[in-house]
């Protein structure tokens, strides 16, 4: 089965085409600046030179049409015609408490995704634009929504509730949801395969450390807690997001800086985190370089980041009453040996010890010291492949 995966943002759209016969990626692409001057598509067929098309791309419909054109183009295309596409999987950020798994998109599912706009104002509307464009372009092809929140629906009530009045929880469904579920699920499964153990026998903490960062406690295959909450703002300190903070501090900032709720939301999402503390950059490569050259605030930002990850590792080990393996993934988790070493330093009490030499690596592998009770792995995430696998499964079930 040929599966197209779509990750649709407000002004950008990413796609990947998979042949699920052998789970190979045939091509991927990125469309940028949709509806803006200077819009372009970069199409990368597997093992071939990329194709760049610069042209006006007015909306998501035009973006999907261009992606299909690139995928079927005589020189850079990988399929003969768009009829070869047998199912389409869409990344949808928020599935609320309704979706515990991916879902075939019908009128009800679409209405449910739309009903979550108030809680996911930045992410669900562009996903719907991508779905609608695909429905128009390829009306006969089954479309599947894969939710970032679905994996976390197994989190028990005691962990997902906020200490708010019950009436408010009922009125707005105000609770913790968690995000990055597709990534946490992918690396947890991959870890079990690498350890040659059933997922149901393992207690794992997955650390997705990228621009957005979250940890997940995966207890015998099920997410039982995660650091992001009602929105992706809770939990770890991130590139530009503040993470855990006393809510009274937010009120103080609003009062003293004169921010409206809209302004403070923007501030907490885009101007805080390691960018805010360092005053320099949200990119960990910049921070590592500057810290090495003696910049104290860059060093502090890195120290704070590592400390918070470490604290949650302790918390989740307690939540699961043990830990068999720790996984690092995403931009920082996969690439920063320094950050992995910093997070895992002085965790021998929990049975975590990283081998210094094994830690300096590219790609997937075990970085634990021989005597480490808990295994420590680096596993590159592949959310698109996970979405393709879910899409394939749901499309087959509904065929
Ligand atoms: P997202 O998908 O959330 O945009 P990524 O998972 O791509 O983010 O992660 C981006 C982050 O990874 C950036 O902060 C970047 O600095 C960091 N990163 C990438 N490569 C390295 C590296 N070699 N060392 C340290 N940080 C890195």
PDB file of C-alpha atoms and ligand atoms in Angstrom, residues 14 180 208-212 239 282-286 288 329-333 335-337 381 383, ligand 1:
ATOM      1  CA  UNK A  14       5.410  18.617   5.062  1.00  0.00           C
ATOM      2  CA  UNK A 180       4.389  14.214  21.117  1.00  0.00           C
ATOM      3  CA  UNK A 208      11.777  13.776  23.337  1.00  0.00           C
ATOM      4  CA  UNK A 209      14.139  16.740  23.464  1.00  0.00           C
ATOM      5  CA  UNK A 210      13.773  19.088  20.493  1.00  0.00           C
ATOM      6  CA  UNK A 211      12.494  22.574  19.956  1.00  0.00           C
ATOM      7  CA  UNK A 212       9.508  21.400  21.922  1.00  0.00           C
ATOM      8  CA  UNK A 239      13.652  26.345  23.222  1.00  0.00           C
ATOM      9  CA  UNK A 282      16.825  28.853  21.305  1.00  0.00           C
ATOM     10  CA  UNK A 283      19.221  26.648  19.338  1.00  0.00           C
ATOM     11  CA  UNK A 284      21.175  24.332  21.632  1.00  0.00           C
ATOM     12  CA  UNK A 285      24.151  24.305  19.250  1.00  0.00           C
ATOM     13  CA  UNK A 286      24.581  28.054  19.777  1.00  0.00           C
ATOM     14  CA  UNK A 288      26.751  24.869  23.757  1.00  0.00           C
ATOM     15  CA  UNK A 329      15.267  11.255  20.905  1.00  0.00           C
ATOM     16  CA  UNK A 330      14.594  14.380  18.741  1.00  0.00           C
ATOM     17  CA  UNK A 331      17.055  17.141  17.753  1.00  0.00           C
ATOM     18  CA  UNK A 332      18.798  17.546  21.121  1.00  0.00           C
ATOM     19  CA  UNK A 333      18.273  14.001  22.409  1.00  0.00           C
ATOM     20  CA  UNK A 335      22.548  14.879  18.647  1.00  0.00           C
ATOM     21  CA  UNK A 336      23.836  16.360  21.878  1.00  0.00           C
ATOM     22  CA  UNK A 337      26.196  13.969  23.668  1.00  0.00           C
ATOM     23  CA  UNK A 381      12.364   9.378  16.179  1.00  0.00           C
ATOM     24  CA  UNK A 383       6.855  10.290  13.578  1.00  0.00           C
TER      25      UNK A 383
HETATM   26  P1  LIG B   1      11.326  20.276  16.258  1.00  0.00           P
HETATM   27  O1  LIG B   1      11.029  19.069  15.390  1.00  0.00           O
HETATM   28  O2  LIG B   1      10.573  20.313  17.548  1.00  0.00           O
HETATM   29  O3  LIG B   1      11.346  21.588  15.535  1.00  0.00           O
HETATM   30  P2  LIG B   1      13.949  19.093  16.504  1.00  0.00           P
HETATM   31  O4  LIG B   1      13.608  17.782  17.076  1.00  0.00           O
HETATM   32  O5  LIG B   1      14.421  19.170  15.103  1.00  0.00           O
HETATM   33  O6  LIG B   1      12.805  20.135  16.771  1.00  0.00           O
HETATM   34  O7  LIG B   1      15.082  19.732  17.445  1.00  0.00           O
HETATM   35  C1  LIG B   1      15.596  21.005  17.250  1.00  0.00           C
HETATM   36  C2  LIG B   1      16.622  21.286  18.331  1.00  0.00           C
HETATM   37  O8  LIG B   1      17.679  20.320  18.231  1.00  0.00           O
HETATM   38  C3  LIG B   1      17.277  22.658  18.216  1.00  0.00           C
HETATM   39  O9  LIG B   1      17.294  23.301  19.479  1.00  0.00           O
HETATM   40  C4  LIG B   1      18.689  22.333  17.806  1.00  0.00           C
HETATM   41  O10 LIG B   1      19.573  23.222  18.324  1.00  0.00           O
HETATM   42  C5  LIG B   1      18.907  20.973  18.447  1.00  0.00           C
HETATM   43  N1  LIG B   1      20.050  20.282  17.837  1.00  0.00           N
HETATM   44  C6  LIG B   1      20.145  19.785  16.597  1.00  0.00           C
HETATM   45  N2  LIG B   1      21.395  19.272  16.379  1.00  0.00           N
HETATM   46  C7  LIG B   1      22.087  19.473  17.534  1.00  0.00           C
HETATM   47  C8  LIG B   1      23.414  19.183  17.975  1.00  0.00           C
HETATM   48  N3  LIG B   1      24.299  18.576  17.189  1.00  0.00           N
HETATM   49  N4  LIG B   1      23.754  19.538  19.229  1.00  0.00           N
HETATM   50  C9  LIG B   1      22.876  20.148  20.046  1.00  0.00           C
HETATM   51  N5  LIG B   1      21.621  20.447  19.691  1.00  0.00           N
HETATM   52  C10 LIG B   1      21.216  20.109  18.469  1.00  0.00           C
END
